[in-house]
Amino acid sequence: MVRDELYITVPNLFRCPISMDVMRSPVSLCTGVTYDRSSIQHWLDSGHDTCPATMQTLRSKDFVPNLTLRRLINLWAQSNGPPSPASSPSVSYQKATTLVRDIENNGNENLPNTLSEVLDLIAAGDENRRFLAGFDGFVSAIVGVLSRGGAKMEVLELSIRVLDSILTENGVGEKLNSSISKRNYDCLPSICLVIQKGIGSSSKIESVRVLESIAVNAESKRAITENQDLFHALLDLLASEKDDDLNDAVFSFFIAISVTHSAKAELVRSGIVQLVSKSLSDPKTKICTKEKGLKLMSIMSTCAEGRSAMRDWPECAKAVAEKLMKVSRTANEDAVAVLWSLCCLLGDKKAQEVVVRSNGVAKILLVMQSGYYEGHKVRRICGDLVKVLSAGCRAGVLGLGLYDSKTTHIMPC
């Protein structure tokens, strides 16, 4: 009799070099070697000061979560073998109570393990995520970790990851904002620290998403805007990072908070016009990120400071004009609004010339022709733009002679 066996091959990368078991909570030493947290913690607690795999003397006994490997292991586990209680644990009321108590314990040195366990439970299934997100005191406990100050980067990153993983659940936004406001926004310095010094871009992206979920009312937006360290840490990300997903998250956040004149003015003073213009001009920037950049630029154009900054930065008009008809309908509206502010409202001759040289008149006429804007203000401001630009060309004011858009079949209203 032949008996069929089901063999599941575990990738060596997923095995802890000490226990040889699949890692539940992979962490990396300063040597770059990754181990399961419980195994390496036992090794270090036993008095060793070397890396077990390489036997190098450790400059530091600190370790950081290998979040990318954790995700890969979870994806592999979900697609291999039948689900079991061991691989898909459920959260009981008693278990959740214990987790909340352990998280609230400020002197708990096992906090990284507790937070890693929470993430494992959330990753095990939607039911666990919903249960923990709705459990009384859970969100508040996580916010408490961020608000206490003095926590290691590992703990801060894990706490933010927990919050980010439950943001989409019903009621979490309200609980998060209520808990943070009660603590007088004491968590903002911790979030700022992760944005400045977090390991890799994933924790920074998660931090920005958590910030955006906080910025839902006038009080929270004001608290964030008035935190200069945080505000400028986000701008520094745009200036220094080349990660499109990270820039996309930062653009979304700035769009969310740019509802007051003071917030817009602060962004403009901090160089947002120049940063967005560079992003729009970069051929490597994703279309979705450019569309958010156009939205942000449109918002900035509604204040005098924003229009002045755009006038003083000639690359702005060129970058915006070149995106016309290459983005979504909504983004086209934002681009047209920016060009109208420069060319019509300010009457900036340099901007007008840049738009004409970028074949902007033809593109604006195509926007009018698209059929989406019948009776819409976009059609009217497109008409204003065409009249101003065409008049400048005919008069030779723009130094281009008579401009031929090659779209004579399209007549502005």
Coordinates of C-alpha atoms in Angstrom, one line a residue:
M1 CA 0.0 0.0 0.0
V2 CA 1.4 3.4 -1.0
R3 CA 0.6 6.2 1.4
D4 CA 0.7 9.8 0.1
E5 CA 2.3 12.3 2.4
L6 CA 2.0 16.0 2.2
Y7 CA 5.3 17.7 2.7
I8 CA 5.6 21.5 3.1
T9 CA 9.1 22.8 2.4
V10 CA 10.0 25.7 4.7
P11 CA 12.3 28.2 3.1
N12 CA 15.5 28.4 5.0
L13 CA 15.2 32.2 5.2
F14 CA 12.1 31.7 7.4
R15 CA 13.9 29.5 9.9
C16 CA 15.6 30.8 13.0
P17 CA 19.3 30.0 13.0
I18 CA 19.1 29.0 16.6
S19 CA 15.9 27.0 17.0
M20 CA 15.6 26.1 13.3
D21 CA 11.8 26.7 13.6
V22 CA 9.8 29.1 11.5
M23 CA 10.2 32.5 13.1
R24 CA 7.2 34.1 14.7
S25 CA 8.7 37.4 15.5
P26 CA 11.9 37.9 13.4
V27 CA 14.4 40.5 14.7
S28 CA 17.8 41.5 13.3
L29 CA 21.0 42.1 15.2
C30 CA 23.5 44.8 14.3
T31 CA 25.4 42.1 12.3
G32 CA 22.4 41.9 10.0
V33 CA 21.5 38.3 10.9
T34 CA 17.8 37.7 11.7
Y35 CA 16.6 35.4 14.6
D36 CA 13.3 34.7 16.3
R37 CA 12.9 37.1 19.1
S38 CA 12.5 34.5 21.9
S39 CA 15.6 32.6 20.8
I40 CA 18.0 35.5 20.5
Q41 CA 16.6 37.1 23.7
H42 CA 17.4 33.8 25.6
W43 CA 20.9 33.7 24.0
L44 CA 21.6 37.3 25.1
D45 CA 20.1 36.9 28.6
S46 CA 22.4 33.9 29.1
G47 CA 25.4 36.3 29.0
H48 CA 26.5 35.9 25.4
D49 CA 27.8 39.0 23.6
T50 CA 28.3 37.5 20.2
C51 CA 26.1 36.8 17.1
P52 CA 25.4 33.1 17.2
A53 CA 25.6 32.6 13.5
T54 CA 28.8 34.6 12.8
M55 CA 30.3 34.7 16.3
Q56 CA 31.1 38.4 15.8
T57 CA 31.3 40.4 19.0
L58 CA 28.2 42.6 19.1
R59 CA 28.7 46.3 19.2
S60 CA 25.2 46.6 20.5
K61 CA 22.8 44.0 21.9
D62 CA 19.8 45.9 20.6
F63 CA 17.8 44.4 17.8
V64 CA 15.1 45.7 15.5
P65 CA 12.0 44.0 14.1
N66 CA 12.4 42.6 10.5
L67 CA 9.0 43.7 9.4
T68 CA 9.5 42.8 5.8
L69 CA 10.4 39.2 6.7
R70 CA 7.5 39.0 9.1
R71 CA 5.1 39.9 6.3
L72 CA 6.7 37.3 4.0
I73 CA 6.4 34.6 6.6
N74 CA 2.8 35.5 7.2
L75 CA 2.0 35.4 3.5
W76 CA 3.8 32.0 3.2
A77 CA 1.9 30.6 6.2
Q78 CA -1.5 31.7 4.9
S79 CA -0.9 29.9 1.6
N80 CA 0.7 26.6 2.9
G81 CA -1.1 23.9 4.8
P82 CA -4.6 23.8 6.4
P83 CA -5.4 26.5 8.9
S84 CA -5.1 25.3 12.5
P85 CA -5.6 26.9 15.9
A86 CA -1.9 27.2 16.2
S87 CA -1.5 29.1 12.9
S88 CA -4.8 31.1 13.1
P89 CA -5.3 31.8 16.8
S90 CA -8.5 33.6 17.9
V91 CA -8.6 36.3 20.6
S92 CA -10.8 35.7 23.6
Y93 CA -12.0 38.3 26.0
Q94 CA -9.6 37.1 28.6
K95 CA -6.7 37.2 26.2
A96 CA -7.5 40.8 25.0
T97 CA -7.8 41.9 28.7
T98 CA -4.3 40.4 29.4
L99 CA -2.8 42.1 26.3
V100 CA -4.3 45.5 27.3
R101 CA -3.0 45.1 30.8
D102 CA 0.5 44.2 29.6
I103 CA 0.6 47.1 27.2
E104 CA -0.5 49.6 29.9
N105 CA 2.3 48.3 32.2
N106 CA 4.9 51.0 31.7
G107 CA 7.6 48.9 33.4
N108 CA 6.9 45.8 31.3
E109 CA 10.3 45.0 29.6
N110 CA 8.4 42.4 27.5
L111 CA 6.4 45.1 25.7
P112 CA 8.1 44.4 22.3
N113 CA 7.0 40.7 22.5
T114 CA 3.5 41.8 23.6
L115 CA 3.1 44.2 20.7
S116 CA 4.5 41.6 18.3
E117 CA 2.0 39.1 19.6
V118 CA -0.8 41.6 18.9
L119 CA 0.4 42.0 15.3
D120 CA 0.5 38.3 14.9
L121 CA -3.0 38.0 16.1
I122 CA -4.2 40.7 13.8
A123 CA -2.4 39.2 10.8
A124 CA -4.1 35.8 11.6
G125 CA -7.5 37.0 10.6
D126 CA -10.0 39.8 10.1
E127 CA -12.1 38.6 13.0
N128 CA -9.1 39.1 15.4
R129 CA -8.5 42.6 14.0
R130 CA -12.1 43.6 14.4
F131 CA -12.3 42.2 17.9
L132 CA -9.1 44.0 19.1
A133 CA -10.1 47.2 17.4
G134 CA -13.4 47.3 19.2
F135 CA -12.1 46.0 22.5
D136 CA -12.6 48.6 25.3
G137 CA -9.3 50.2 26.2
F138 CA -7.2 48.6 23.4
V139 CA -6.7 51.8 21.3
S140 CA -6.2 53.9 24.4
A141 CA -3.5 51.5 25.6
I142 CA -1.5 51.7 22.3
V143 CA -1.8 55.5 22.3
G144 CA -0.6 55.5 25.9
V145 CA 2.7 53.8 24.8
L146 CA 3.3 56.6 22.3
S147 CA 2.3 59.3 24.8
R148 CA 4.6 58.2 27.7
G149 CA 7.9 59.1 26.0
G150 CA 11.2 57.4 26.4
A151 CA 10.3 54.2 24.6
K152 CA 12.8 52.5 22.3
M153 CA 12.4 52.9 18.6
E154 CA 11.3 49.3 18.3
V155 CA 8.4 49.8 20.6
L156 CA 7.3 53.0 18.9
E157 CA 7.4 51.4 15.4
L158 CA 5.4 48.4 16.7
S159 CA 2.8 50.6 18.3
I160 CA 2.3 52.7 15.2
R161 CA 2.1 49.5 13.1
V162 CA -0.6 48.2 15.4
L163 CA -2.6 51.4 15.0
D164 CA -2.1 51.5 11.2
S165 CA -3.3 47.9 10.9
I166 CA -6.7 48.7 12.5
L167 CA -7.4 52.2 11.2
T168 CA -10.0 51.0 8.7
E169 CA -12.1 49.3 11.3
N170 CA -15.4 51.0 12.4
G171 CA -15.0 53.4 15.3
V172 CA -11.2 53.3 15.5
G173 CA -10.8 56.8 14.2
E174 CA -13.1 58.2 16.9
K175 CA -11.4 56.2 19.7
L176 CA -8.0 57.3 18.4
N177 CA -8.8 61.0 18.3
S178 CA -10.6 60.9 21.7
S179 CA -7.7 59.1 23.4
I180 CA -5.1 61.4 21.8
S181 CA -6.9 64.6 22.6
K182 CA -7.4 63.6 26.2
R183 CA -3.6 63.2 26.5
N184 CA -3.2 66.7 25.0
Y185 CA -1.5 65.2 21.8
D186 CA 1.5 64.0 23.8
C187 CA 2.0 61.2 21.2
L188 CA 3.1 63.6 18.5
P189 CA 6.8 63.7 19.5
S190 CA 6.9 59.9 19.4
I191 CA 5.4 59.9 15.9
C192 CA 7.8 62.6 14.9
L193 CA 10.7 60.5 16.1
V194 CA 9.7 57.6 14.0
I195 CA 9.3 59.8 10.9
Q196 CA 12.8 61.2 11.5
K197 CA 14.7 58.1 12.5
G198 CA 12.5 55.1 11.8
I199 CA 14.1 52.1 10.1
G200 CA 13.0 51.8 6.5
S201 CA 10.2 53.7 4.8
S202 CA 7.3 51.4 5.9
S203 CA 7.2 52.7 9.5
K204 CA 7.4 56.2 8.2
I205 CA 4.5 55.6 5.8
E206 CA 2.5 54.1 8.6
S207 CA 3.2 57.1 10.9
V208 CA 2.0 59.5 8.3
R209 CA -1.2 57.5 7.8
V210 CA -1.8 57.5 11.5
L211 CA -1.3 61.3 11.5
E212 CA -3.8 61.7 8.7
S213 CA -6.3 59.7 10.7
I214 CA -5.8 62.0 13.6
A215 CA -6.3 65.2 11.6
V216 CA -10.0 65.1 11.4
N217 CA -11.1 68.3 13.1
A218 CA -9.9 71.9 13.7
E219 CA -8.4 71.1 17.1
S220 CA -6.3 68.1 15.9
K221 CA -5.2 69.9 12.7
R222 CA -4.1 72.9 14.7
A223 CA -2.1 70.8 17.2
I224 CA -0.3 69.0 14.4
T225 CA 0.4 72.3 12.5
E226 CA 1.7 74.0 15.6
N227 CA 4.2 71.1 16.3
Q228 CA 7.0 72.6 14.3
D229 CA 9.3 69.6 14.7
L230 CA 6.7 67.3 13.3
F231 CA 5.7 69.6 10.5
H232 CA 9.2 70.1 9.3
A233 CA 10.1 66.4 9.7
L234 CA 7.4 65.7 7.1
L235 CA 8.8 68.4 4.7
D236 CA 12.3 66.9 5.2
L237 CA 10.9 63.6 4.0
L238 CA 9.8 65.1 0.7
A239 CA 13.1 66.8 0.3
S240 CA 15.3 63.8 1.1
E241 CA 13.4 60.6 0.4
K242 CA 12.9 59.1 -3.1
D243 CA 10.2 56.7 -2.1
D244 CA 7.1 57.4 -4.1
D245 CA 4.8 55.7 -1.7
L246 CA 6.1 57.8 1.2
N247 CA 5.8 61.0 -0.8
D248 CA 2.2 60.0 -1.7
A249 CA 1.4 59.5 2.0
V250 CA 2.9 62.9 2.9
F251 CA 1.0 64.7 0.1
S252 CA -2.3 63.1 1.3
F253 CA -1.6 64.3 4.9
F254 CA -0.8 67.9 3.8
I255 CA -4.0 67.9 1.7
A256 CA -5.9 66.8 4.8
I257 CA -4.6 69.6 7.1
S258 CA -4.5 72.5 4.5
V259 CA -7.9 73.9 5.4
T260 CA -6.8 77.0 7.3
H261 CA -4.9 80.0 6.0
S262 CA -2.2 79.5 8.7
A263 CA -1.6 75.9 7.6
K264 CA -1.3 76.9 4.0
A265 CA 1.0 79.8 4.8
E266 CA 3.2 77.7 6.9
L267 CA 3.5 75.1 4.1
V268 CA 4.4 77.8 1.6
R269 CA 7.0 79.3 3.9
S270 CA 8.5 75.9 4.3
G271 CA 9.0 75.4 0.6
I272 CA 6.1 73.1 -0.4
V273 CA 5.7 74.8 -3.8
Q274 CA 9.3 74.0 -4.8
L275 CA 9.1 70.4 -3.4
V276 CA 5.9 69.6 -5.2
S277 CA 7.1 71.2 -8.5
K278 CA 10.2 69.0 -8.4
S279 CA 8.0 65.9 -7.8
L280 CA 5.8 66.9 -10.7
S281 CA 8.8 67.3 -13.0
D282 CA 10.4 64.0 -12.0
P283 CA 9.6 61.4 -14.7
K284 CA 10.0 58.7 -12.1
T285 CA 7.2 60.0 -9.9
K286 CA 4.0 57.8 -10.2
I287 CA 0.9 59.4 -11.8
C288 CA -1.1 59.0 -8.6
T289 CA 1.5 60.9 -6.6
K290 CA 1.6 63.6 -9.3
E291 CA -2.2 63.9 -9.1
K292 CA -2.0 64.5 -5.3
G293 CA 0.8 67.0 -5.9
L294 CA -1.5 68.9 -8.3
K295 CA -4.3 68.8 -5.7
L296 CA -1.9 70.2 -3.1
M297 CA -0.7 72.9 -5.5
S298 CA -4.3 73.9 -6.2
I299 CA -4.9 74.3 -2.5
M300 CA -1.8 76.5 -2.1
S301 CA -2.9 78.7 -5.0
T302 CA -6.0 79.8 -3.0
C303 CA -3.8 81.9 -0.7
A304 CA -1.7 85.0 -1.6
E305 CA 1.4 83.4 -0.2
G306 CA 1.0 80.4 -2.4
R307 CA 0.5 82.4 -5.5
S308 CA 3.5 84.6 -4.8
A309 CA 5.7 81.5 -4.2
M310 CA 4.5 80.0 -7.5
R311 CA 5.2 83.2 -9.4
D312 CA 8.8 83.3 -7.9
W313 CA 9.4 79.7 -8.8
P314 CA 9.1 79.6 -12.7
E315 CA 9.4 75.8 -12.7
C316 CA 6.0 75.6 -11.1
A317 CA 4.0 76.8 -14.1
K318 CA 6.0 74.6 -16.5
A319 CA 5.6 71.5 -14.3
V320 CA 1.8 72.0 -14.0
A321 CA 1.2 72.9 -17.6
E322 CA 3.1 69.7 -18.8
K323 CA 0.8 67.5 -16.7
L324 CA -2.4 68.8 -18.4
M325 CA -4.2 66.0 -20.3
K326 CA -1.8 63.4 -18.8
V327 CA -3.7 62.9 -15.5
S328 CA -7.2 62.3 -14.3
R329 CA -10.1 64.6 -14.9
T330 CA -10.0 65.8 -11.3
A331 CA -6.2 66.4 -11.5
N332 CA -6.8 68.4 -14.8
E333 CA -9.2 70.6 -12.9
D334 CA -6.5 71.2 -10.2
A335 CA -3.9 72.0 -12.8
V336 CA -6.2 74.5 -14.6
A337 CA -7.0 76.2 -11.3
V338 CA -3.3 76.7 -10.6
L339 CA -2.6 78.1 -14.1
W340 CA -5.6 80.4 -13.8
S341 CA -4.3 81.8 -10.5
L342 CA -0.9 82.5 -12.1
C343 CA -1.9 83.7 -15.5
C344 CA -5.2 85.4 -14.9
L345 CA -5.5 86.4 -11.2
L346 CA -1.8 87.4 -10.9
G347 CA -1.4 88.3 -14.6
D348 CA 2.2 86.8 -14.4
K349 CA 3.7 87.3 -17.9
K350 CA 6.5 84.8 -17.2
A351 CA 4.0 82.1 -16.3
Q352 CA 1.9 82.9 -19.4
E353 CA 4.9 82.5 -21.6
V354 CA 5.9 79.2 -19.9
V355 CA 2.3 77.9 -20.4
V356 CA 2.3 78.8 -24.1
R357 CA 5.7 77.3 -24.7
S358 CA 4.4 74.1 -23.1
N359 CA 1.6 73.9 -25.7
G360 CA -0.7 74.9 -22.8
V361 CA -3.3 76.7 -25.0
A362 CA -4.0 73.5 -27.0
K363 CA -4.2 71.5 -23.8
I364 CA -6.6 74.0 -22.1
L365 CA -8.8 73.9 -25.2
L366 CA -8.8 70.1 -25.0
V367 CA -9.9 70.3 -21.4
M368 CA -12.8 72.5 -22.5
Q369 CA -13.7 70.2 -25.3
S370 CA -13.7 67.1 -23.1
G371 CA -17.5 67.4 -22.4
Y372 CA -17.2 67.0 -18.6
Y373 CA -17.4 70.7 -17.8
E374 CA -20.6 72.0 -19.4
G375 CA -21.8 74.8 -17.2
H376 CA -18.9 74.1 -14.8
K377 CA -16.6 76.8 -13.4
V378 CA -13.6 74.8 -14.9
R379 CA -14.9 75.6 -18.4
R380 CA -15.2 79.3 -17.5
I381 CA -11.7 79.6 -16.2
C382 CA -10.4 77.7 -19.2
G383 CA -12.0 80.3 -21.3
D384 CA -10.3 83.0 -19.2
L385 CA -7.0 81.3 -19.7
V386 CA -7.3 81.0 -23.5
K387 CA -8.3 84.6 -23.8
V388 CA -5.4 85.9 -21.7
L389 CA -2.8 83.6 -23.4
S390 CA -4.1 84.2 -26.9
A391 CA -4.3 88.0 -26.4
G392 CA -0.7 88.0 -25.2
C393 CA 0.4 86.1 -28.2
R394 CA -1.4 88.3 -30.7
A395 CA 0.0 91.4 -29.0
G396 CA 3.5 89.9 -29.0
V397 CA 3.7 90.5 -25.2
L398 CA 4.8 86.9 -24.7
G399 CA 7.5 87.2 -27.3
L400 CA 6.2 84.3 -29.3
G401 CA 4.5 86.0 -32.2
L402 CA 1.1 84.7 -33.3
Y403 CA 0.5 81.4 -31.5
D404 CA -1.1 78.6 -33.5
S405 CA -2.6 75.9 -31.3
K406 CA -3.5 73.7 -34.3
T407 CA -6.9 73.3 -32.7
T408 CA -8.8 75.9 -34.7
H409 CA -11.9 73.6 -34.6
I410 CA -12.2 74.3 -30.9
M411 CA -13.6 77.7 -30.2
P412 CA -13.6 79.0 -26.6
C413 CA -16.9 80.3 -25.2

